[in-house]
Coordinates of C-alpha atoms and ligand atoms in Angstrom, one line a residue:
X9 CA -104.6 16.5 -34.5
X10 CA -107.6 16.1 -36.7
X11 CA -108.7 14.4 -39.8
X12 CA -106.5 15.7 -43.2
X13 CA -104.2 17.6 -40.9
X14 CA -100.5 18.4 -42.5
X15 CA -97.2 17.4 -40.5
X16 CA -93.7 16.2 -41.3
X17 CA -92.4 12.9 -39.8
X18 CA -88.9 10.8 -40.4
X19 CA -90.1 7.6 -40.7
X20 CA -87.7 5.0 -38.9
X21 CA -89.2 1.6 -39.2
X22 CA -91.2 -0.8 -41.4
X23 CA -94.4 -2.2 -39.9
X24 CA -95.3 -6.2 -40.5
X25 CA -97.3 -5.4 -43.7
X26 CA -94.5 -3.3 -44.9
X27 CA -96.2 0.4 -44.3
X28 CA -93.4 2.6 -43.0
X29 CA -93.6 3.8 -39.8
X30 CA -92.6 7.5 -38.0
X31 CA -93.1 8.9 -34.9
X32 CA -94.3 12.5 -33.9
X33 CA -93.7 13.3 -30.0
X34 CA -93.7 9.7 -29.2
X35 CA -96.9 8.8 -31.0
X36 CA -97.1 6.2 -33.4
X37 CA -98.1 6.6 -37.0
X38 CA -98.5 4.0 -39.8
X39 CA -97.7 5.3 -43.1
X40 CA -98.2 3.3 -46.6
X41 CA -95.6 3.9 -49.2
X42 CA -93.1 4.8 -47.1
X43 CA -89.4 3.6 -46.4
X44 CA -86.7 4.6 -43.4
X45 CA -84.9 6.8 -43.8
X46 CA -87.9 9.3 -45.7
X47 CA -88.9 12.7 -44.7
X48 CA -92.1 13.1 -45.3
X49 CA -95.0 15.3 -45.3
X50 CA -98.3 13.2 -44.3
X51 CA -101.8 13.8 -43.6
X52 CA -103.7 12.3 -41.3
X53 CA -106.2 9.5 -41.8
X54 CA -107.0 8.0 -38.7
X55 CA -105.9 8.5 -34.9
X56 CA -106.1 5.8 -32.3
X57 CA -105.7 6.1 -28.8
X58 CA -101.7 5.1 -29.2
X59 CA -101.1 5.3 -32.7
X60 CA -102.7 6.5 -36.1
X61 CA -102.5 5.9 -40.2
X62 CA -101.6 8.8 -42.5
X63 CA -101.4 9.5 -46.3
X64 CA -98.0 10.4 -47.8
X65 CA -98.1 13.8 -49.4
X66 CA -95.2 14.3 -50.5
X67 CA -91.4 13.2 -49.9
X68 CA -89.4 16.1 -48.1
X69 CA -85.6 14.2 -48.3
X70 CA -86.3 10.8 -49.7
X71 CA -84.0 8.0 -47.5
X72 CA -80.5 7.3 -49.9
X73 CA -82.4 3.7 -49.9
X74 CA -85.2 5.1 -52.5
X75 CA -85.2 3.5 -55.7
X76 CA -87.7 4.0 -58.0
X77 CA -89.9 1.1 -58.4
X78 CA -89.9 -1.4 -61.1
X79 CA -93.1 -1.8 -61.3
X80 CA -95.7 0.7 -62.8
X81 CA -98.5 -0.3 -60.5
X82 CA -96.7 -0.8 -57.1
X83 CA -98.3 1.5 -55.2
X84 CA -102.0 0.7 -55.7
X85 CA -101.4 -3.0 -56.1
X86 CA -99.5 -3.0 -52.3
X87 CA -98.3 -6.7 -52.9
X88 CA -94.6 -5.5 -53.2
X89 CA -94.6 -3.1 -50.1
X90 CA -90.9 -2.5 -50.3
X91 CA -90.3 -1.7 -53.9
X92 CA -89.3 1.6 -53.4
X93 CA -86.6 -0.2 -51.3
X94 CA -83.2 -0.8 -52.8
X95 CA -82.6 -4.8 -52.7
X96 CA -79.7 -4.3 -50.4
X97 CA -81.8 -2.0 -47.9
X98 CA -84.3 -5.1 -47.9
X99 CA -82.1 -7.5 -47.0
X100 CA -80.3 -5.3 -44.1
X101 CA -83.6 -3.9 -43.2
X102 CA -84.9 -7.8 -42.4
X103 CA -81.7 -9.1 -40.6
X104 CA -82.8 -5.9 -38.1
X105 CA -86.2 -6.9 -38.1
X106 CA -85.3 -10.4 -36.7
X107 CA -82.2 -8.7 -34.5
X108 CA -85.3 -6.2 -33.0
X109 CA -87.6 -9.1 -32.3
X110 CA -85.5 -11.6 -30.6
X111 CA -83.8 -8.8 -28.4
X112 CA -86.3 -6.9 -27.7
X113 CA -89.5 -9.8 -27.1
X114 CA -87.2 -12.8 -26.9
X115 CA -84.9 -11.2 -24.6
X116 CA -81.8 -12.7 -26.4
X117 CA -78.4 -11.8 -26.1
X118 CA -77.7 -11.5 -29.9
X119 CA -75.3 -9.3 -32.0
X120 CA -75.8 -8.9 -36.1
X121 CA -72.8 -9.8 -38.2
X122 CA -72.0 -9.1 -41.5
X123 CA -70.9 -12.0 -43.6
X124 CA -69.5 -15.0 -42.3
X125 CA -68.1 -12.9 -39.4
X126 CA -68.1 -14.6 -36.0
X127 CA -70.6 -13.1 -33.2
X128 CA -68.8 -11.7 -30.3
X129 CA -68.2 -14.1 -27.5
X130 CA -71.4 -15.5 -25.6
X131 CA -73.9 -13.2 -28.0
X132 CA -76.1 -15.1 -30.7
X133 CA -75.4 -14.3 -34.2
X134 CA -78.3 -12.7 -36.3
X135 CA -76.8 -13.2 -39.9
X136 CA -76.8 -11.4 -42.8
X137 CA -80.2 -12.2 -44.7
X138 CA -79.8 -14.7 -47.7
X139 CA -80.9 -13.4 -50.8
X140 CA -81.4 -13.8 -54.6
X141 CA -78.9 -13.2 -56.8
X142 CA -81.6 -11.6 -58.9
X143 CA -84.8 -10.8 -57.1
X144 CA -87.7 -11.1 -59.6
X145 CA -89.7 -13.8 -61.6
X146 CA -89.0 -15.3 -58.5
X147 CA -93.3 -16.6 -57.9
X148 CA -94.5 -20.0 -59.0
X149 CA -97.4 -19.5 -58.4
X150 CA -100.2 -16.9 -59.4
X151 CA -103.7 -16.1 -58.4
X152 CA -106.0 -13.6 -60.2
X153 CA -109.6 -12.5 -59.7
X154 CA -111.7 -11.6 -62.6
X155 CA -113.7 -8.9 -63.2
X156 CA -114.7 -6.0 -65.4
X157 CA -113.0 -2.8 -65.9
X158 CA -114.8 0.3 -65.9
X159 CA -115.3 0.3 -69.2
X160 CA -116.7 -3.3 -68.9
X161 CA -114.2 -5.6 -70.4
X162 CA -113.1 -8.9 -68.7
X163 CA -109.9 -8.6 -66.4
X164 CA -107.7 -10.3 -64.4
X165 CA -105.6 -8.0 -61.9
X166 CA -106.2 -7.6 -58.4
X167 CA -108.7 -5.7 -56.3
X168 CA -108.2 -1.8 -56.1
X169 CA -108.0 -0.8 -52.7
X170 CA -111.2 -1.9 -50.5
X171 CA -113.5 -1.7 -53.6
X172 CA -115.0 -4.9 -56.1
X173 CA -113.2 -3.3 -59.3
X174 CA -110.7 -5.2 -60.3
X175 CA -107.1 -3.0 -62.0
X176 CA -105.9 -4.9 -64.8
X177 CA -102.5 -6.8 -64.0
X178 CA -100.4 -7.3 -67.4
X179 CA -97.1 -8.4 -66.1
X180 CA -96.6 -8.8 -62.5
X181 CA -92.7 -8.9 -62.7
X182 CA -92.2 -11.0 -59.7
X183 CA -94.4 -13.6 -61.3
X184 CA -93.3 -15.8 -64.7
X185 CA -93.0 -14.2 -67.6
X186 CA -95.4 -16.6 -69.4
X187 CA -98.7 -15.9 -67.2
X188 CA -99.4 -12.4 -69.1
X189 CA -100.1 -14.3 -72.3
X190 CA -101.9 -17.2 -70.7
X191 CA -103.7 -14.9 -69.0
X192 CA -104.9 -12.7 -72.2
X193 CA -105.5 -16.1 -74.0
X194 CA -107.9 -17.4 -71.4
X195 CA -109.6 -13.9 -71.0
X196 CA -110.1 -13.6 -74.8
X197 CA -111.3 -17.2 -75.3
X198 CA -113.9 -16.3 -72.1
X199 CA -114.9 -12.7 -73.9
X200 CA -115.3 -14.2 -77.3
X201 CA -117.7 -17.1 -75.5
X202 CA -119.3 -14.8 -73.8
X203 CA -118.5 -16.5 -70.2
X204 CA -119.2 -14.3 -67.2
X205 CA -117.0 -12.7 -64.1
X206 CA -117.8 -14.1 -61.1
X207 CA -119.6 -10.9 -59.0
X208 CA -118.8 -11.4 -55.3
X209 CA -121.9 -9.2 -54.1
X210 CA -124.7 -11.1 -56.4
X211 CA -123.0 -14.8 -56.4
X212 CA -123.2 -14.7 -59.9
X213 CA -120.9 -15.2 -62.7
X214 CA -119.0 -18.1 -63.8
X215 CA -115.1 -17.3 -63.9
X216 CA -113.6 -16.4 -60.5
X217 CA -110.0 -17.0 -60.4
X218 CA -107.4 -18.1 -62.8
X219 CA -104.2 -20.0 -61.1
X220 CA -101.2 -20.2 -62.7
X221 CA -98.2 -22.6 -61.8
X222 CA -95.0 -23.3 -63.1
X223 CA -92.3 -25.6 -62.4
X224 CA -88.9 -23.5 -61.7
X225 CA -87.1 -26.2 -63.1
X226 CA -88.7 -28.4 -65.1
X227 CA -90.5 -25.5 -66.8
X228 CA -93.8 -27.3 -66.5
X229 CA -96.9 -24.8 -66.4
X230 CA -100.7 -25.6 -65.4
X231 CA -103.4 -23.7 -65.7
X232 CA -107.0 -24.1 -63.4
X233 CA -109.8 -21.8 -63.8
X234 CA -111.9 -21.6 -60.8
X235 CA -115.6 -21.2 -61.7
X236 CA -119.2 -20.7 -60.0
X237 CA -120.5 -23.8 -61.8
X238 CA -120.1 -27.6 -63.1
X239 CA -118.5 -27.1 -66.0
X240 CA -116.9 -24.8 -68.7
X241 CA -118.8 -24.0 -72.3
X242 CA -116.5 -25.0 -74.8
X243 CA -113.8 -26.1 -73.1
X244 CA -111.8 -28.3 -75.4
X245 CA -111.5 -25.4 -77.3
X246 CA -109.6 -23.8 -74.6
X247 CA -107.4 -26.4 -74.0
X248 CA -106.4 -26.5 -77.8
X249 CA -105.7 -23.0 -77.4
X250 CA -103.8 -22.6 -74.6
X251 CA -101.5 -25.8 -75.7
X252 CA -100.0 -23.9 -78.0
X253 CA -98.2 -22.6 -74.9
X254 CA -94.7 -24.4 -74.7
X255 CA -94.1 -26.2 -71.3
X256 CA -98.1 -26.6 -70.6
X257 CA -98.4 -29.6 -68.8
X258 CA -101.9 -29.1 -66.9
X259 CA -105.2 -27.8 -67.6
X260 CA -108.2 -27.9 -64.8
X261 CA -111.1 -27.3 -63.1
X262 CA -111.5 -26.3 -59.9
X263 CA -115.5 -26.0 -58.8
X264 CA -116.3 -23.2 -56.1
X265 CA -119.7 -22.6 -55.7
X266 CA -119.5 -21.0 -52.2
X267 CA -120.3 -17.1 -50.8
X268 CA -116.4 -17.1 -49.7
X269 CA -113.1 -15.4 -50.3
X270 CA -111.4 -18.5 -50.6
X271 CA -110.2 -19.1 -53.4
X272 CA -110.4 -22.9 -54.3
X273 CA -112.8 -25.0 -53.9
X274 CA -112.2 -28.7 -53.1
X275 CA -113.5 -30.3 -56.1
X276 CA -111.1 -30.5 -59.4
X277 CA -111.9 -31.5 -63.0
X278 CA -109.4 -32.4 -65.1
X279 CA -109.0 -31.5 -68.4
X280 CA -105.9 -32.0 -69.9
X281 CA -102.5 -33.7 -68.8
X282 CA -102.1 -35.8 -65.3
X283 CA -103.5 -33.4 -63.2
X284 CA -100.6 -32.3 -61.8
X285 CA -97.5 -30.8 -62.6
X286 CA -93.7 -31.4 -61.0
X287 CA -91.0 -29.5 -59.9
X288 CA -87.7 -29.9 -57.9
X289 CA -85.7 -28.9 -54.6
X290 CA -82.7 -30.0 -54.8
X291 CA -82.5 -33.0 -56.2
X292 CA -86.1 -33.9 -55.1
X293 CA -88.7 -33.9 -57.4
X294 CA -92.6 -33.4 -56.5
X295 CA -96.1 -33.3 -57.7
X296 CA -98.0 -30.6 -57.3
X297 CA -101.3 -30.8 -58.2
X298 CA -104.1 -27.3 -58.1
X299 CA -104.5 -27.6 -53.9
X300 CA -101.3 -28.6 -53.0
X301 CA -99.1 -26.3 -50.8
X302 CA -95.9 -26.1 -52.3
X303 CA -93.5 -23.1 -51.3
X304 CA -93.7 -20.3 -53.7
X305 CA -90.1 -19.2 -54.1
X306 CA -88.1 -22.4 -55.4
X307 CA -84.8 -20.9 -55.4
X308 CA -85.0 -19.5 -51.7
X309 CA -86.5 -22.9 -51.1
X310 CA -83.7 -24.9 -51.5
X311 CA -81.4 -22.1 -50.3
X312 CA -83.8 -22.1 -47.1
X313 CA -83.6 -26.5 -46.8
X314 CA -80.0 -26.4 -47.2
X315 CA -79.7 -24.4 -44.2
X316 CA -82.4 -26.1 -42.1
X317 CA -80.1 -29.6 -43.5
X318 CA -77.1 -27.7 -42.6
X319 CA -78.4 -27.0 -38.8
X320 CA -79.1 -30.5 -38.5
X321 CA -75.6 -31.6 -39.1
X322 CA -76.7 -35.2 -39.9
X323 CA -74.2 -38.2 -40.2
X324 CA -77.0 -40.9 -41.1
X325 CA -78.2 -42.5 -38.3
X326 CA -80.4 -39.9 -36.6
X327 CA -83.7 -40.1 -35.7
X328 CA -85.5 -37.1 -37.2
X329 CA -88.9 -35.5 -36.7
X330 CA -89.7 -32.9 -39.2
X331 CA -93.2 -31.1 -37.5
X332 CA -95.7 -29.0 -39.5
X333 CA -93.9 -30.9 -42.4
X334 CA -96.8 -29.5 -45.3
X335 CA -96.6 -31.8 -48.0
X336 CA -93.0 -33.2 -46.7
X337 CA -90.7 -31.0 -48.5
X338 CA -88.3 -30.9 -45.4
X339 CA -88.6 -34.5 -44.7
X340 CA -87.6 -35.6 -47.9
X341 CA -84.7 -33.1 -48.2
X342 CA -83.6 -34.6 -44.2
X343 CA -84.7 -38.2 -45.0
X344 CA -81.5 -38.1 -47.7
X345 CA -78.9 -37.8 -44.7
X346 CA -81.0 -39.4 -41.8
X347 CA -81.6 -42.7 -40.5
X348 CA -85.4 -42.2 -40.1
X349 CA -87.8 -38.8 -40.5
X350 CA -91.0 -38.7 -39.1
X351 CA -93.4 -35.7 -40.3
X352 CA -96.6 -34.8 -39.2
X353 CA -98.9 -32.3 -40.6
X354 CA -102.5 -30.9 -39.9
X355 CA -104.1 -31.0 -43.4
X356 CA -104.9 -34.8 -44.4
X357 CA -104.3 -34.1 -47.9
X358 CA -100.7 -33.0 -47.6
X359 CA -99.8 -35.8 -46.3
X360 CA -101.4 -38.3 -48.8
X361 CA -98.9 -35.5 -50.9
X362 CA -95.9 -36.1 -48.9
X363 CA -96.6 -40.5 -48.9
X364 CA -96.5 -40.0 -52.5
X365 CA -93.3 -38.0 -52.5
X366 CA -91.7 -40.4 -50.7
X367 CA -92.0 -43.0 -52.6
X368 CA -91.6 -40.7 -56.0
X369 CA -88.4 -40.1 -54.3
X370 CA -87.5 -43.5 -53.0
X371 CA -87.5 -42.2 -49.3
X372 CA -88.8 -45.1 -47.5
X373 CA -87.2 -44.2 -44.9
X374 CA -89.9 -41.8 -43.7
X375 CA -93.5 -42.2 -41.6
X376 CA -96.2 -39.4 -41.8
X377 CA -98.8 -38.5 -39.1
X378 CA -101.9 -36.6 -39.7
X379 CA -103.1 -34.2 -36.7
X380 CA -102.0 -31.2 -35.1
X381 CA -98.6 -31.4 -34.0
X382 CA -99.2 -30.7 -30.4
X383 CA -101.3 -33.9 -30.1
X384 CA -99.8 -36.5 -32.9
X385 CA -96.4 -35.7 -31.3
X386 CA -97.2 -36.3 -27.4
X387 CA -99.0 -39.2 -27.8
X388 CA -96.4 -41.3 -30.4
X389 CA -93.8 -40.2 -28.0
X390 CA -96.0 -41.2 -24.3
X391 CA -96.7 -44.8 -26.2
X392 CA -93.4 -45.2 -28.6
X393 CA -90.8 -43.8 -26.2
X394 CA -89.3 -43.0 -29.5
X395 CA -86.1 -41.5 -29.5
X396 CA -84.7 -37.6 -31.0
X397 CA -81.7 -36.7 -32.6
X398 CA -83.3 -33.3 -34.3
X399 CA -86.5 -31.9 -34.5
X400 CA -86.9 -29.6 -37.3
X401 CA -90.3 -27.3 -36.5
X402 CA -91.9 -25.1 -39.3
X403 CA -95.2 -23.8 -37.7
X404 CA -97.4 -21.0 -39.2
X405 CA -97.4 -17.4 -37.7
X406 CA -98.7 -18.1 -34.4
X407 CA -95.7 -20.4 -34.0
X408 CA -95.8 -23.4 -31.9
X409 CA -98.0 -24.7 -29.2
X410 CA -96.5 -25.0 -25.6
X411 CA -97.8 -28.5 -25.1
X412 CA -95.5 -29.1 -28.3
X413 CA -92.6 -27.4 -27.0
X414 CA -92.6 -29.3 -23.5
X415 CA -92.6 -32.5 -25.1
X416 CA -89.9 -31.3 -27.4
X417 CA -88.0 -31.0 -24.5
X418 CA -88.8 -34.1 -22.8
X419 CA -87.5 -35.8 -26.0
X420 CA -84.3 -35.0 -25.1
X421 CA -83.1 -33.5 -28.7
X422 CA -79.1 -32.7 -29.5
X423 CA -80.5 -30.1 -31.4
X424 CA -83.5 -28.2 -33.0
X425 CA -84.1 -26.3 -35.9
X426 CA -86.7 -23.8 -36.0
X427 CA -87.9 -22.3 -39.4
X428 CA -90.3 -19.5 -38.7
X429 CA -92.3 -17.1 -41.0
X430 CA -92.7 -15.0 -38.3
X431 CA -89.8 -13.2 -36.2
X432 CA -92.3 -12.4 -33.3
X433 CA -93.7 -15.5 -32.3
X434 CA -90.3 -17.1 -33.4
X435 CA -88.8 -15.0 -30.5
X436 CA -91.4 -15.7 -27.9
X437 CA -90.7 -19.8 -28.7
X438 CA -87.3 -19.0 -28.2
X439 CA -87.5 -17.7 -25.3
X440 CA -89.7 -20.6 -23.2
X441 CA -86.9 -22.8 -25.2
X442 CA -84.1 -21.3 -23.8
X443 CA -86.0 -21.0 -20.2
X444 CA -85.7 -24.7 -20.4
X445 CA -82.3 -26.2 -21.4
X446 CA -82.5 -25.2 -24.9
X447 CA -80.2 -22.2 -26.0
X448 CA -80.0 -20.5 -29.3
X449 CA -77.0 -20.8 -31.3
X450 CA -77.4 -18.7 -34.3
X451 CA -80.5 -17.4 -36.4
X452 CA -80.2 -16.9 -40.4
X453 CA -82.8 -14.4 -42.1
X454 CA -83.7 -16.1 -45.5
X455 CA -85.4 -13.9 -47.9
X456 CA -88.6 -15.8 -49.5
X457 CA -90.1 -13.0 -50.8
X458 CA -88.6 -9.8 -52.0
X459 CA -90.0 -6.9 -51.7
X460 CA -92.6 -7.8 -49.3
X461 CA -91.7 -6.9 -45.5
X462 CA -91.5 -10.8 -44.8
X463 CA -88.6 -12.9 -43.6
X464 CA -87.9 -16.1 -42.8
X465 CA -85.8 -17.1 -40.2
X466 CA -83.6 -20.5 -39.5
X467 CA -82.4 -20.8 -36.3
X468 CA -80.3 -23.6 -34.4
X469 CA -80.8 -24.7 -31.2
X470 CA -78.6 -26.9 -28.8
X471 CA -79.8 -29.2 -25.9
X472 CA -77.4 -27.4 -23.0
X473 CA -78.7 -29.7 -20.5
X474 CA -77.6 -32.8 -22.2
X475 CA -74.7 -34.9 -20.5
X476 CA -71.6 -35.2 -22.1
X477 CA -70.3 -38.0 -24.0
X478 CA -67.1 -38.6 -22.0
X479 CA -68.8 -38.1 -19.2
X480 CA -71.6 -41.0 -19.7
X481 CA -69.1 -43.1 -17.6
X482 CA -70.1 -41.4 -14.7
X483 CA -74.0 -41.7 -15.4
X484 CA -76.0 -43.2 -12.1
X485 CA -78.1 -46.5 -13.2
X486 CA -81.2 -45.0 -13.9
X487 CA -79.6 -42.1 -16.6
X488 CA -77.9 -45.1 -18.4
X489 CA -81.1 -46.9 -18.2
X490 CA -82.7 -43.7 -20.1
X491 CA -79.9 -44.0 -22.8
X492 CA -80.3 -47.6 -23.2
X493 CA -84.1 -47.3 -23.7
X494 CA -83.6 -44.4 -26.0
X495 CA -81.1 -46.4 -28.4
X496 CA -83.5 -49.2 -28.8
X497 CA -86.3 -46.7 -30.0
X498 CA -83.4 -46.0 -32.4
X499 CA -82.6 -49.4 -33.7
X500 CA -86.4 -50.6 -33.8
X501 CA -87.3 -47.3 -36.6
X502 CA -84.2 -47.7 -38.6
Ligands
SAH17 N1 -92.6 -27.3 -43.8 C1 -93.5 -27.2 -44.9 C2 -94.8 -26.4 -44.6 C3 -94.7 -25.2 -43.7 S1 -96.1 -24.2 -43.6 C4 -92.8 -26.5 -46.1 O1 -91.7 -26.0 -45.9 O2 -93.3 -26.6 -47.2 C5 -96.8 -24.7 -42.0 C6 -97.6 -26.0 -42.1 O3 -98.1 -26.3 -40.8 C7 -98.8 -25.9 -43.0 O4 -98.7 -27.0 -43.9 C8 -100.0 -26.1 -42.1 O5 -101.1 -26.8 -42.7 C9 -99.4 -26.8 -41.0 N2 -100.1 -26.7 -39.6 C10 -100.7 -25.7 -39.1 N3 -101.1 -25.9 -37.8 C11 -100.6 -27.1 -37.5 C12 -100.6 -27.9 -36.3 N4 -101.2 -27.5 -35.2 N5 -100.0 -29.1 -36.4 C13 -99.4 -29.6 -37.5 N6 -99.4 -28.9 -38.6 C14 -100.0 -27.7 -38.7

């Protein structure tokens, strides 16, 4: 086929950035704007040697999951891929997702069930995705370049396509309804001062990125302007203006001065308030301050904990380790029904974030290592012996070293609970795990962000190699010795 050429497809899947994807004579095509379920006339773009990206032309039969989307700019903004989705479709369409990648690359034996239904006997439940009640406003967090229009005035929207002009943004309706006003406050201020857009190409400019926060539930909001320089012109005049704003609790700084697409730098200066602003999970509260991580959906959060707490099944004595722990979110939310949590977490900063929490929170019943899980963990257990009851893992993407995983084994856990952001690599890990004594018990979609093609996936898993209590009795000498030495790494944290 060549370039701009016309053909129909049915388009049967969702790719991972959401595109919709058909297939012609058994070859592949990647199609934006496109749901299951659509008949569609495309053109094509681009051919590969296996696959290739076409243009939708127009929608022959649109799939009975069409709904038109919310949002006037949805296509050309392409943050909220399934939009065109109905809610429902999204959530069944992600329960597959993760069913299709632990079958199909984990090799699991699983079955989806709807509800609270049980799975068939000896199959692993995939269950029904968790989602919002109401799936918008849902964002705590915004992050918006500036630039010019083409007529010149100062915006704050979002790139268009692969180009440096910027599409104006008013009301991103997954975001808080506050941050269109903020935003036109802070744009106007900058216009009326005459304060430049940052321009990626010549490194020149002063504004580059407004960030918006708010605090779910304690309504908190902070604002930080990231600029190409030292220092704002006229920046109490700002801050006057944008207190006016109820809830605004924060008002920053942050100094990037570097040729990158990253968007913060590391320097902040405050301007008004503590410099950070807090919110809750539960009944946890935290500070987050302009660089902290801190997950972007609050109400999924919890929703999302409660499971991973759930999975644990803690009684109050357990030794916990809560790996790739961020800013100790998990920890704190296990630390309430444990005996002892240990977390440990790459970035140094996080973890001064999840000390602080702790003691915020009056969790001193927690210890947090900085390093990369595959090392910190290894070595404290080779010199502590220190004894498991759950491991809770939440790694990025690429999922979890080996070198982690064999020593999660070797720890000897009753149970872990994995909470991936990624099906794939969530499927692979499974598999090794189940290779080697650990089997999966069930896996719960959680959706974190509607109307993206994301999911997030909970999954128990059970120690099947693990002796039985009643029959410790019949444990040789060296096995009890094992259990004895294990128990006294249990007393000596607690
Ligand atoms: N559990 C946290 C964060 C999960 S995101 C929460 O729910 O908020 C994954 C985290 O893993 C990030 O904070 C990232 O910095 C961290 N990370 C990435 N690679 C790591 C590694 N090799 N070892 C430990 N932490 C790592």
């Amino acid at each position: 086929m060549n370039k701009n050429e016309l053909f129909t497809v049915d388009i049967t899947d969702v790719g991972s950035d959401g595109e919709g994807i058909g297939k012609t004579e058994g070859f592949t095509w990647f199609i934006k704007d496109t749901i299951p379920g659509d008949v569609i006339e495309a053109s094509v773009m681009k051919i590969k040697k296996n696959y290739g990206f076409a243009r939708m032309v127009r929608i022959i039969t649109p799939s009975p999951d069409r709904v038109e989307s919310a949002c006037p700019i949805a296509r050309s903004c392409g943050g909220c891929t399934l939009q065109a989705m109905s809610y429902e479709a999204q959530l069944r369409f992600k329960q597959s997702k993760v069913f299709n990648n632990l079958t199909r690359l984990g090799g699991l034996n699983c079955v989806m069930v709807s509800g609270g239904a049980d799975a068939e006997d000896g199959k692993i439940p995939v269950l029904e995705t968790i989602g919002m009640d109401s799936p918008w406003r849902y964002r705590n967090k915004a992050q918006l370049p500036i630039g010019y229009d083409k007529n010149g005035r100062l915006v704050a929207g979002f790139y268009a396509g692969h180009s440096h002009n910027i599409i104006p943004q008013d009301d991103c309706l997954i975001g808080a309804e506050e941050n269109e006003a903020i935003t036109k406050c802070v744009l106007d201020f900058c216009t009326q001062k005459h304060i430049s857009a940052y321009d990626e190409t010549r490194h020149e400019g002063l504004l580059r990125h407004i960030l918006l926060r708010k605090g779910y539930y304690t309504g908190e909001i902070m604002v930080c302007l990231v600029i190409n320089g030292e220092s704002l012109p006229c920046a109490d005049e700002l801050v006057s203006r944008l207190r006016e704003f109820d809830g605004m609790s924060s008002i920053s700084l942050n100094v990037n001065r570097e040729r990158t697409n990253v968007i913060l730098g590391s320097r902040l200066i405050n301007l008004y308030g503590p410099g950070y602003i807090t919110d809750m999970i539960g009944e946890l509260t935290f500070k987050i301050n302009p660089l902290s991580f801190f997950q972007v959906n609050p109400v999924q959060t919890a929703k999302l904990y409660a499971k991973a707490l759930e999975y644990a099944a803690l009684t109050g004595g357990e030794n916990v380790w809560d790996l790739y722990c961020g800013i100790g979110t998990i920890s704190l939310f296990l630390a309430q029904k444990a005996g002892f949590v240990r977390g440990v977490e790459i970035i140094p900063e996080a973890i001064d974030n999840a000390r602080d929490n702790a003691a915020m929170n009056g969790l001193e019943n927690t210890q947090f290592y900085v390093g990369s899980a595959e090392d910190v963990v290894p070595e404290v257990f080779e010199k502590e012996h220190c004894h498991a009851d759950v491991i809770v893992v939440d790694p990025p993407r690429k999922g979890c070293d080996e070198k982690l995983l064999e020593t999660i084994v070797k720890m000897t856990p009753d149970r872990v609970v994995y909470v991936s952001c990624d099906s794939a690599t969530l499927a692979r890990d499974l598999k090794w795990m189940g290779a080697h004594g650990y089997q999966t018990v069930k896996a719960q979609p959680v959706d974190m962000f509607p109307h993206s093609g994301h999911v997030e996936t909970v999954c128990l898993l059970s120690n099947t190699q693990r002796p039985k209590k009643e029959s410790y009795i019949t444990l040789d000498v060296e096995m009890e010795d094992y259990y004895r030495i294990k128990n006294e790494g249990k007393k000596s944290t607690t």
